[in-house]
Amino acid sequence: MTATAPTWISAFLDLAHPDYERGVVFWGLVTGYRVSSPRGEQQEFATLVPRDGDDFLRVQRLGDGRSRIHLDLHVPDPAAAAAAAQELGATVTTESEHGYVVLASPGGLVFCFVGHHGAVRPRPQSWRGGHRSLVDQVCLDIPRDIHDAETAFWQALLGWEPAASSVSADFSVLQRPEGQPFRFLLQRLGEGQGRVRAHLDLATDDRTAEVARHVALGARVRREHPRWTVLADATGSAYCITDRDPETGSLPVGPGH
């Protein structure tokens, strides 16, 4: 295992100050997870605590700027991992006295190396009517001109095996090791320039029911695709609900698929 290979990954919903309260409530209801007590010097952090397994979704109230996603990569030695990541093209922006290191990928996506760990991936949540869902994928939205370099960076940083997508030539996948909470999907955008962004995806075994549940909680449908639906959450940020199996992360196979 390389210095940068994470033992666990958490995703942070970084919420703009005006979006924080409704964003936290929305994602707590969408996931079915309990929102922890706030922490931090400004009470700006909280965790979405699953009913089983270890947490992997957290929220942060931003002092300024727009809502976004950033990633925490859990490693044994954050300082050593940051040094190795710089060799791959990352930029260190903050070395905290609390032991974590904040970096940006070559395309500008914020991520951190942290020292605390998780080990047990939560099970999918079951909903009224019997269907299940789970937040299980981070999609990196990468402008066309930097797609290849950014994809190579994340493959080297994580040390995960790449795979082609069966859905689109503009998608590729980094295979999730057993026990990790997130898959990585890398999307080539039509725009040529810009910064890399990220959004979250859910897997479900009944997309129609899951979309209806989200809309009832305040989401808005933006676009329908054959395998996924793009929504805006209660703060206006995009995310997707997909047809992938919430246990395995794979698309179903067989008649009709």
PDB file of C-alpha atoms in Angstrom:
ATOM      1  CA  MET A   1       0.000   0.000   0.000  1.00  0.00           C
ATOM      2  CA  THR A   2       1.330   3.449  -0.928  1.00  0.00           C
ATOM      3  CA  ALA A   3       1.476   6.382   1.505  1.00  0.00           C
ATOM      4  CA  THR A   4      -1.517   8.009  -0.209  1.00  0.00           C
ATOM      5  CA  ALA A   5      -3.779   4.925  -0.391  1.00  0.00           C
ATOM      6  CA  PRO A   6      -6.686   5.586   2.000  1.00  0.00           C
ATOM      7  CA  THR A   7      -7.929   3.056   4.516  1.00  0.00           C
ATOM      8  CA  TRP A   8     -11.280   4.900   4.528  1.00  0.00           C
ATOM      9  CA  ILE A   9     -12.874   7.836   2.696  1.00  0.00           C
ATOM     10  CA  SER A  10     -15.341  10.392   4.027  1.00  0.00           C
ATOM     11  CA  ALA A  11     -17.211  12.988   1.997  1.00  0.00           C
ATOM     12  CA  PHE A  12     -17.880  16.439   3.423  1.00  0.00           C
ATOM     13  CA  LEU A  13     -20.926  18.422   2.394  1.00  0.00           C
ATOM     14  CA  ASP A  14     -19.452  21.917   2.645  1.00  0.00           C
ATOM     15  CA  LEU A  15     -22.563  24.081   2.925  1.00  0.00           C
ATOM     16  CA  ALA A  16     -22.658  27.822   2.355  1.00  0.00           C
ATOM     17  CA  HIS A  17     -23.718  29.653   5.505  1.00  0.00           C
ATOM     18  CA  PRO A  18     -27.294  30.409   4.287  1.00  0.00           C
ATOM     19  CA  ASP A  19     -27.712  26.763   3.138  1.00  0.00           C
ATOM     20  CA  TYR A  20     -26.429  25.024   6.248  1.00  0.00           C
ATOM     21  CA  GLU A  21     -29.560  24.374   8.293  1.00  0.00           C
ATOM     22  CA  ARG A  22     -31.774  23.171   5.449  1.00  0.00           C
ATOM     23  CA  GLY A  23     -28.890  21.231   3.895  1.00  0.00           C
ATOM     24  CA  VAL A  24     -28.204  19.328   7.113  1.00  0.00           C
ATOM     25  CA  VAL A  25     -31.879  18.527   7.651  1.00  0.00           C
ATOM     26  CA  PHE A  26     -32.309  17.388   4.045  1.00  0.00           C
ATOM     27  CA  TRP A  27     -29.331  15.043   3.992  1.00  0.00           C
ATOM     28  CA  GLY A  28     -30.190  13.633   7.399  1.00  0.00           C
ATOM     29  CA  LEU A  29     -33.660  12.712   6.115  1.00  0.00           C
ATOM     30  CA  VAL A  30     -32.434  11.472   2.721  1.00  0.00           C
ATOM     31  CA  THR A  31     -29.910   9.100   4.293  1.00  0.00           C
ATOM     32  CA  GLY A  32     -31.925   8.233   7.404  1.00  0.00           C
ATOM     33  CA  TYR A  33     -28.843   9.077   9.473  1.00  0.00           C
ATOM     34  CA  ARG A  34     -28.756  10.903  12.798  1.00  0.00           C
ATOM     35  CA  VAL A  35     -27.076  14.313  12.807  1.00  0.00           C
ATOM     36  CA  SER A  36     -24.453  14.478  15.566  1.00  0.00           C
ATOM     37  CA  SER A  37     -23.984  17.365  17.962  1.00  0.00           C
ATOM     38  CA  PRO A  38     -21.997  20.185  16.341  1.00  0.00           C
ATOM     39  CA  ARG A  39     -18.284  20.520  17.011  1.00  0.00           C
ATOM     40  CA  GLY A  40     -15.396  22.791  16.048  1.00  0.00           C
ATOM     41  CA  GLU A  41     -14.340  26.236  17.186  1.00  0.00           C
ATOM     42  CA  GLN A  42     -17.367  27.794  15.504  1.00  0.00           C
ATOM     43  CA  GLN A  43     -19.624  24.733  15.893  1.00  0.00           C
ATOM     44  CA  GLU A  44     -19.242  24.361  12.144  1.00  0.00           C
ATOM     45  CA  PHE A  45     -18.868  20.563  11.847  1.00  0.00           C
ATOM     46  CA  ALA A  46     -21.281  17.679  12.303  1.00  0.00           C
ATOM     47  CA  THR A  47     -21.449  14.017  11.306  1.00  0.00           C
ATOM     48  CA  LEU A  48     -24.261  12.031   9.713  1.00  0.00           C
ATOM     49  CA  VAL A  49     -24.250   8.914  11.880  1.00  0.00           C
ATOM     50  CA  PRO A  50     -25.540   5.702  10.248  1.00  0.00           C
ATOM     51  CA  ARG A  51     -27.529   3.098  12.143  1.00  0.00           C
ATOM     52  CA  ASP A  52     -24.810   0.513  11.513  1.00  0.00           C
ATOM     53  CA  GLY A  53     -21.205   0.676  10.397  1.00  0.00           C
ATOM     54  CA  ASP A  54     -18.876   3.662  10.544  1.00  0.00           C
ATOM     55  CA  ASP A  55     -19.685   7.205   9.482  1.00  0.00           C
ATOM     56  CA  PHE A  56     -18.570   8.431   6.067  1.00  0.00           C
ATOM     57  CA  LEU A  57     -20.690  11.570   5.513  1.00  0.00           C
ATOM     58  CA  ARG A  58     -20.019  14.825   7.317  1.00  0.00           C
ATOM     59  CA  VAL A  59     -21.177  18.430   7.033  1.00  0.00           C
ATOM     60  CA  GLN A  60     -19.377  21.735   7.396  1.00  0.00           C
ATOM     61  CA  ARG A  61     -20.775  25.263   7.535  1.00  0.00           C
ATOM     62  CA  LEU A  62     -18.589  27.468   5.346  1.00  0.00           C
ATOM     63  CA  GLY A  63     -17.662  30.977   6.412  1.00  0.00           C
ATOM     64  CA  ASP A  64     -17.880  32.112   2.793  1.00  0.00           C
ATOM     65  CA  GLY A  65     -18.070  30.623  -0.685  1.00  0.00           C
ATOM     66  CA  ARG A  66     -20.577  28.375  -2.418  1.00  0.00           C
ATOM     67  CA  SER A  67     -21.668  24.911  -1.306  1.00  0.00           C
ATOM     68  CA  ARG A  68     -19.429  22.088  -2.563  1.00  0.00           C
ATOM     69  CA  ILE A  69     -18.088  18.603  -1.784  1.00  0.00           C
ATOM     70  CA  HIS A  70     -14.642  17.856  -0.431  1.00  0.00           C
ATOM     71  CA  LEU A  71     -13.113  14.502   0.479  1.00  0.00           C
ATOM     72  CA  ASP A  72     -11.234  13.250   3.530  1.00  0.00           C
ATOM     73  CA  LEU A  73      -8.767  10.454   2.806  1.00  0.00           C
ATOM     74  CA  HIS A  74      -7.974   8.553   6.002  1.00  0.00           C
ATOM     75  CA  VAL A  75      -4.336   7.457   6.112  1.00  0.00           C
ATOM     76  CA  PRO A  76      -1.875   6.342   8.825  1.00  0.00           C
ATOM     77  CA  ASP A  77       0.429   9.358   8.317  1.00  0.00           C
ATOM     78  CA  PRO A  78      -1.209  12.491   6.830  1.00  0.00           C
ATOM     79  CA  ALA A  79       2.078  14.412   6.532  1.00  0.00           C
ATOM     80  CA  ALA A  80       3.805  11.590   4.624  1.00  0.00           C
ATOM     81  CA  ALA A  81       0.744  11.154   2.408  1.00  0.00           C
ATOM     82  CA  ALA A  82       0.682  14.876   1.626  1.00  0.00           C
ATOM     83  CA  ALA A  83       4.346  14.823   0.634  1.00  0.00           C
ATOM     84  CA  ALA A  84       3.713  11.878  -1.687  1.00  0.00           C
ATOM     85  CA  ALA A  85       0.616  13.561  -3.141  1.00  0.00           C
ATOM     86  CA  GLN A  86       2.669  16.635  -4.005  1.00  0.00           C
ATOM     87  CA  GLU A  87       4.931  14.402  -6.075  1.00  0.00           C
ATOM     88  CA  LEU A  88       1.812  13.362  -8.009  1.00  0.00           C
ATOM     89  CA  GLY A  89       0.795  16.976  -8.673  1.00  0.00           C
ATOM     90  CA  ALA A  90      -1.301  18.013  -5.663  1.00  0.00           C
ATOM     91  CA  THR A  91      -0.861  21.356  -3.912  1.00  0.00           C
ATOM     92  CA  VAL A  92      -0.822  21.695  -0.126  1.00  0.00           C
ATOM     93  CA  THR A  93      -2.932  24.638   1.064  1.00  0.00           C
ATOM     94  CA  THR A  94      -3.052  24.093   4.848  1.00  0.00           C
ATOM     95  CA  GLU A  95      -1.096  22.029   7.368  1.00  0.00           C
ATOM     96  CA  SER A  96      -3.223  22.049  10.497  1.00  0.00           C
ATOM     97  CA  GLU A  97      -1.887  21.912  14.032  1.00  0.00           C
ATOM     98  CA  HIS A  98      -4.574  19.270  14.587  1.00  0.00           C
ATOM     99  CA  GLY A  99      -2.751  16.824  12.314  1.00  0.00           C
ATOM    100  CA  TYR A 100      -4.679  16.982   9.053  1.00  0.00           C
ATOM    101  CA  VAL A 101      -3.435  18.412   5.757  1.00  0.00           C
ATOM    102  CA  VAL A 102      -5.604  20.234   3.197  1.00  0.00           C
ATOM    103  CA  LEU A 103      -4.670  19.882  -0.469  1.00  0.00           C
ATOM    104  CA  ALA A 104      -6.016  20.557  -3.947  1.00  0.00           C
ATOM    105  CA  SER A 105      -5.820  18.135  -6.857  1.00  0.00           C
ATOM    106  CA  PRO A 106      -4.174  19.320 -10.106  1.00  0.00           C
ATOM    107  CA  GLY A 107      -7.665  20.293 -11.298  1.00  0.00           C
ATOM    108  CA  GLY A 108      -8.493  22.184  -8.096  1.00  0.00           C
ATOM    109  CA  LEU A 109     -10.657  19.714  -6.121  1.00  0.00           C
ATOM    110  CA  VAL A 110     -10.150  20.139  -2.367  1.00  0.00           C
ATOM    111  CA  PHE A 111      -9.324  17.044  -0.314  1.00  0.00           C
ATOM    112  CA  CYS A 112      -7.704  16.342   3.052  1.00  0.00           C
ATOM    113  CA  PHE A 113      -5.495  13.683   4.525  1.00  0.00           C
ATOM    114  CA  VAL A 114      -6.683  12.837   8.048  1.00  0.00           C
ATOM    115  CA  GLY A 115      -5.536  10.348  10.646  1.00  0.00           C
ATOM    116  CA  HIS A 116      -8.728   8.928  12.145  1.00  0.00           C
ATOM    117  CA  HIS A 117     -10.167   5.757  10.647  1.00  0.00           C
ATOM    118  CA  GLY A 118     -13.315   3.888   9.754  1.00  0.00           C
ATOM    119  CA  ALA A 119     -13.585   0.205   8.982  1.00  0.00           C
ATOM    120  CA  VAL A 120     -17.172  -1.014   8.531  1.00  0.00           C
ATOM    121  CA  ARG A 121     -19.221   0.045   5.502  1.00  0.00           C
ATOM    122  CA  PRO A 122     -22.866   0.771   6.458  1.00  0.00           C
ATOM    123  CA  ARG A 123     -25.634  -1.335   4.955  1.00  0.00           C
ATOM    124  CA  PRO A 124     -28.207   0.179   2.590  1.00  0.00           C
ATOM    125  CA  GLN A 125     -31.174   1.829   4.246  1.00  0.00           C
ATOM    126  CA  SER A 126     -34.632   0.240   3.789  1.00  0.00           C
ATOM    127  CA  TRP A 127     -37.623   2.499   3.159  1.00  0.00           C
ATOM    128  CA  ARG A 128     -41.388   2.248   3.325  1.00  0.00           C
ATOM    129  CA  GLY A 129     -42.526   0.059   0.445  1.00  0.00           C
ATOM    130  CA  GLY A 130     -39.447  -2.152   0.677  1.00  0.00           C
ATOM    131  CA  HIS A 131     -36.887  -0.475  -1.578  1.00  0.00           C
ATOM    132  CA  ARG A 132     -33.353   0.331  -0.414  1.00  0.00           C
ATOM    133  CA  SER A 133     -30.791   3.048  -1.092  1.00  0.00           C
ATOM    134  CA  LEU A 134     -27.309   4.151  -0.056  1.00  0.00           C
ATOM    135  CA  VAL A 135     -25.008   7.077  -0.801  1.00  0.00           C
ATOM    136  CA  ASP A 136     -22.117   5.105  -2.237  1.00  0.00           C
ATOM    137  CA  GLN A 137     -20.410   7.037  -5.030  1.00  0.00           C
ATOM    138  CA  VAL A 138     -18.423  10.233  -5.516  1.00  0.00           C
ATOM    139  CA  CYS A 139     -18.535  11.550  -9.066  1.00  0.00           C
ATOM    140  CA  LEU A 140     -15.715  13.856 -10.102  1.00  0.00           C
ATOM    141  CA  ASP A 141     -16.922  16.282 -12.773  1.00  0.00           C
ATOM    142  CA  ILE A 142     -13.808  17.025 -14.823  1.00  0.00           C
ATOM    143  CA  PRO A 143     -13.498  19.582 -17.653  1.00  0.00           C
ATOM    144  CA  ARG A 144     -12.543  17.986 -20.956  1.00  0.00           C
ATOM    145  CA  ASP A 145      -9.067  19.494 -21.377  1.00  0.00           C
ATOM    146  CA  ILE A 146      -7.779  18.252 -18.008  1.00  0.00           C
ATOM    147  CA  HIS A 147      -9.737  14.992 -17.822  1.00  0.00           C
ATOM    148  CA  ASP A 148      -6.905  12.584 -18.625  1.00  0.00           C
ATOM    149  CA  ALA A 149      -4.401  14.197 -16.260  1.00  0.00           C
ATOM    150  CA  GLU A 150      -6.917  14.458 -13.395  1.00  0.00           C
ATOM    151  CA  THR A 151      -8.034  10.860 -13.869  1.00  0.00           C
ATOM    152  CA  ALA A 152      -4.417   9.656 -13.797  1.00  0.00           C
ATOM    153  CA  PHE A 153      -3.832  11.668 -10.613  1.00  0.00           C
ATOM    154  CA  TRP A 154      -6.727  10.071  -8.714  1.00  0.00           C
ATOM    155  CA  GLN A 155      -5.839   6.594  -9.922  1.00  0.00           C
ATOM    156  CA  ALA A 156      -2.279   7.018  -8.648  1.00  0.00           C
ATOM    157  CA  LEU A 157      -3.372   8.711  -5.410  1.00  0.00           C
ATOM    158  CA  LEU A 158      -5.923   6.059  -4.428  1.00  0.00           C
ATOM    159  CA  GLY A 159      -4.147   3.068  -5.952  1.00  0.00           C
ATOM    160  CA  TRP A 160      -7.483   1.653  -7.143  1.00  0.00           C
ATOM    161  CA  GLU A 161      -7.962  -0.314 -10.353  1.00  0.00           C
ATOM    162  CA  PRO A 162      -9.598   1.607 -13.219  1.00  0.00           C
ATOM    163  CA  ALA A 163     -12.430   0.225 -15.331  1.00  0.00           C
ATOM    164  CA  ALA A 164     -14.425   1.438 -18.312  1.00  0.00           C
ATOM    165  CA  SER A 165     -18.069   2.329 -17.814  1.00  0.00           C
ATOM    166  CA  SER A 166     -20.797   0.386 -19.607  1.00  0.00           C
ATOM    167  CA  VAL A 167     -22.980   3.518 -19.617  1.00  0.00           C
ATOM    168  CA  SER A 168     -20.941   6.143 -21.474  1.00  0.00           C
ATOM    169  CA  ALA A 169     -17.507   6.696 -22.996  1.00  0.00           C
ATOM    170  CA  ASP A 170     -17.397   9.903 -20.950  1.00  0.00           C
ATOM    171  CA  PHE A 171     -17.427   7.896 -17.702  1.00  0.00           C
ATOM    172  CA  SER A 172     -14.752   5.753 -16.102  1.00  0.00           C
ATOM    173  CA  VAL A 173     -14.668   4.026 -12.727  1.00  0.00           C
ATOM    174  CA  LEU A 174     -12.075   3.423 -10.031  1.00  0.00           C
ATOM    175  CA  GLN A 175     -13.011   0.084  -8.505  1.00  0.00           C
ATOM    176  CA  ARG A 176     -13.962   0.314  -4.827  1.00  0.00           C
ATOM    177  CA  PRO A 177     -11.891  -2.042  -2.637  1.00  0.00           C
ATOM    178  CA  GLU A 178     -13.873  -4.308  -0.340  1.00  0.00           C
ATOM    179  CA  GLY A 179     -15.144  -2.412   2.691  1.00  0.00           C
ATOM    180  CA  GLN A 180     -14.652   1.107   1.348  1.00  0.00           C
ATOM    181  CA  PRO A 181     -17.811   3.263   1.529  1.00  0.00           C
ATOM    182  CA  PHE A 182     -17.375   5.009  -1.841  1.00  0.00           C
ATOM    183  CA  ARG A 183     -16.908   4.145  -5.479  1.00  0.00           C
ATOM    184  CA  PHE A 184     -15.280   6.796  -7.683  1.00  0.00           C
ATOM    185  CA  LEU A 185     -16.863   7.785 -10.999  1.00  0.00           C
ATOM    186  CA  LEU A 186     -14.898  10.165 -13.209  1.00  0.00           C
ATOM    187  CA  GLN A 187     -16.951  12.145 -15.721  1.00  0.00           C
ATOM    188  CA  ARG A 188     -15.551  14.012 -18.726  1.00  0.00           C
ATOM    189  CA  LEU A 189     -17.546  17.232 -19.055  1.00  0.00           C
ATOM    190  CA  GLY A 190     -18.344  18.966 -22.322  1.00  0.00           C
ATOM    191  CA  GLU A 191     -16.737  22.193 -21.101  1.00  0.00           C
ATOM    192  CA  GLY A 192     -13.057  22.513 -21.938  1.00  0.00           C
ATOM    193  CA  GLN A 193     -11.818  24.625 -19.046  1.00  0.00           C
ATOM    194  CA  GLY A 194     -12.640  25.117 -15.368  1.00  0.00           C
ATOM    195  CA  ARG A 195     -12.132  23.553 -11.970  1.00  0.00           C
ATOM    196  CA  VAL A 196     -12.899  19.969 -11.043  1.00  0.00           C
ATOM    197  CA  ARG A 197     -16.061  19.604  -8.962  1.00  0.00           C
ATOM    198  CA  ALA A 198     -17.656  16.655  -7.208  1.00  0.00           C
ATOM    199  CA  HIS A 199     -21.162  15.449  -6.462  1.00  0.00           C
ATOM    200  CA  LEU A 200     -22.646  12.491  -4.591  1.00  0.00           C
ATOM    201  CA  ASP A 201     -24.605   9.595  -6.103  1.00  0.00           C
ATOM    202  CA  LEU A 202     -27.004   7.151  -4.480  1.00  0.00           C
ATOM    203  CA  ALA A 203     -27.583   3.555  -5.526  1.00  0.00           C
ATOM    204  CA  THR A 204     -31.109   2.144  -5.251  1.00  0.00           C
ATOM    205  CA  ASP A 205     -33.113  -0.917  -6.285  1.00  0.00           C
ATOM    206  CA  ASP A 206     -36.185   1.221  -7.131  1.00  0.00           C
ATOM    207  CA  ARG A 207     -35.285   4.533  -8.718  1.00  0.00           C
ATOM    208  CA  THR A 208     -38.874   5.658  -9.236  1.00  0.00           C
ATOM    209  CA  ALA A 209     -39.714   5.219  -5.554  1.00  0.00           C
ATOM    210  CA  GLU A 210     -36.444   6.732  -4.404  1.00  0.00           C
ATOM    211  CA  VAL A 211     -36.805   9.822  -6.593  1.00  0.00           C
ATOM    212  CA  ALA A 212     -40.358  10.336  -5.312  1.00  0.00           C
ATOM    213  CA  ARG A 213     -39.095  10.082  -1.726  1.00  0.00           C
ATOM    214  CA  HIS A 214     -36.438  12.732  -2.351  1.00  0.00           C
ATOM    215  CA  VAL A 215     -38.858  15.085  -4.073  1.00  0.00           C
ATOM    216  CA  ALA A 216     -41.199  14.802  -1.076  1.00  0.00           C
ATOM    217  CA  LEU A 217     -38.270  15.887   1.123  1.00  0.00           C
ATOM    218  CA  GLY A 218     -37.586  18.998  -0.958  1.00  0.00           C
ATOM    219  CA  ALA A 219     -35.423  17.858  -3.888  1.00  0.00           C
ATOM    220  CA  ARG A 220     -36.141  18.914  -7.470  1.00  0.00           C
ATOM    221  CA  VAL A 221     -35.688  16.729 -10.556  1.00  0.00           C
ATOM    222  CA  ARG A 222     -33.391  18.307 -13.133  1.00  0.00           C
ATOM    223  CA  ARG A 223     -32.956  15.591 -15.769  1.00  0.00           C
ATOM    224  CA  GLU A 224     -33.912  11.970 -16.373  1.00  0.00           C
ATOM    225  CA  HIS A 225     -31.501   9.530 -18.030  1.00  0.00           C
ATOM    226  CA  PRO A 226     -31.934   5.823 -18.823  1.00  0.00           C
ATOM    227  CA  ARG A 227     -29.807   4.734 -15.810  1.00  0.00           C
ATOM    228  CA  TRP A 228     -29.886   7.723 -13.478  1.00  0.00           C
ATOM    229  CA  THR A 229     -31.789  10.845 -12.442  1.00  0.00           C
ATOM    230  CA  VAL A 230     -30.138  14.195 -11.739  1.00  0.00           C
ATOM    231  CA  LEU A 231     -31.681  16.145  -8.864  1.00  0.00           C
ATOM    232  CA  ALA A 232     -31.032  19.366  -6.974  1.00  0.00           C
ATOM    233  CA  ASP A 233     -31.053  19.051  -3.201  1.00  0.00           C
ATOM    234  CA  ALA A 234     -32.773  21.478  -0.833  1.00  0.00           C
ATOM    235  CA  THR A 235     -29.886  23.953  -1.276  1.00  0.00           C
ATOM    236  CA  GLY A 236     -29.816  23.705  -5.084  1.00  0.00           C
ATOM    237  CA  SER A 237     -26.701  21.496  -5.350  1.00  0.00           C
ATOM    238  CA  ALA A 238     -26.745  18.637  -7.858  1.00  0.00           C
ATOM    239  CA  TYR A 239     -26.619  14.940  -7.017  1.00  0.00           C
ATOM    240  CA  CYS A 240     -27.831  11.746  -8.699  1.00  0.00           C
ATOM    241  CA  ILE A 241     -29.921   8.668  -7.978  1.00  0.00           C
ATOM    242  CA  THR A 242     -28.793   5.655 -10.009  1.00  0.00           C
ATOM    243  CA  ASP A 243     -30.030   2.163 -10.835  1.00  0.00           C
ATOM    244  CA  ARG A 244     -26.935   0.543  -9.340  1.00  0.00           C
ATOM    245  CA  ASP A 245     -27.353  -2.182  -6.739  1.00  0.00           C
ATOM    246  CA  PRO A 246     -26.966  -0.571  -3.272  1.00  0.00           C
ATOM    247  CA  GLU A 247     -25.064  -3.617  -1.943  1.00  0.00           C
ATOM    248  CA  THR A 248     -22.576  -4.127  -4.775  1.00  0.00           C
ATOM    249  CA  GLY A 249     -22.576  -0.769  -6.587  1.00  0.00           C
ATOM    250  CA  SER A 250     -23.012  -2.536  -9.934  1.00  0.00           C
ATOM    251  CA  LEU A 251     -25.715  -2.026 -12.512  1.00  0.00           C
ATOM    252  CA  PRO A 252     -28.264  -4.856 -12.708  1.00  0.00           C
ATOM    253  CA  VAL A 253     -27.979  -7.347 -15.549  1.00  0.00           C
ATOM    254  CA  GLY A 254     -30.566  -9.480 -17.252  1.00  0.00           C
ATOM    255  CA  PRO A 255     -33.764  -8.923 -19.223  1.00  0.00           C
ATOM    256  CA  GLY A 256     -34.753  -5.291 -19.429  1.00  0.00           C
ATOM    257  CA  HIS A 257     -31.322  -3.966 -18.402  1.00  0.00           C
TER     258      HIS A 257
END
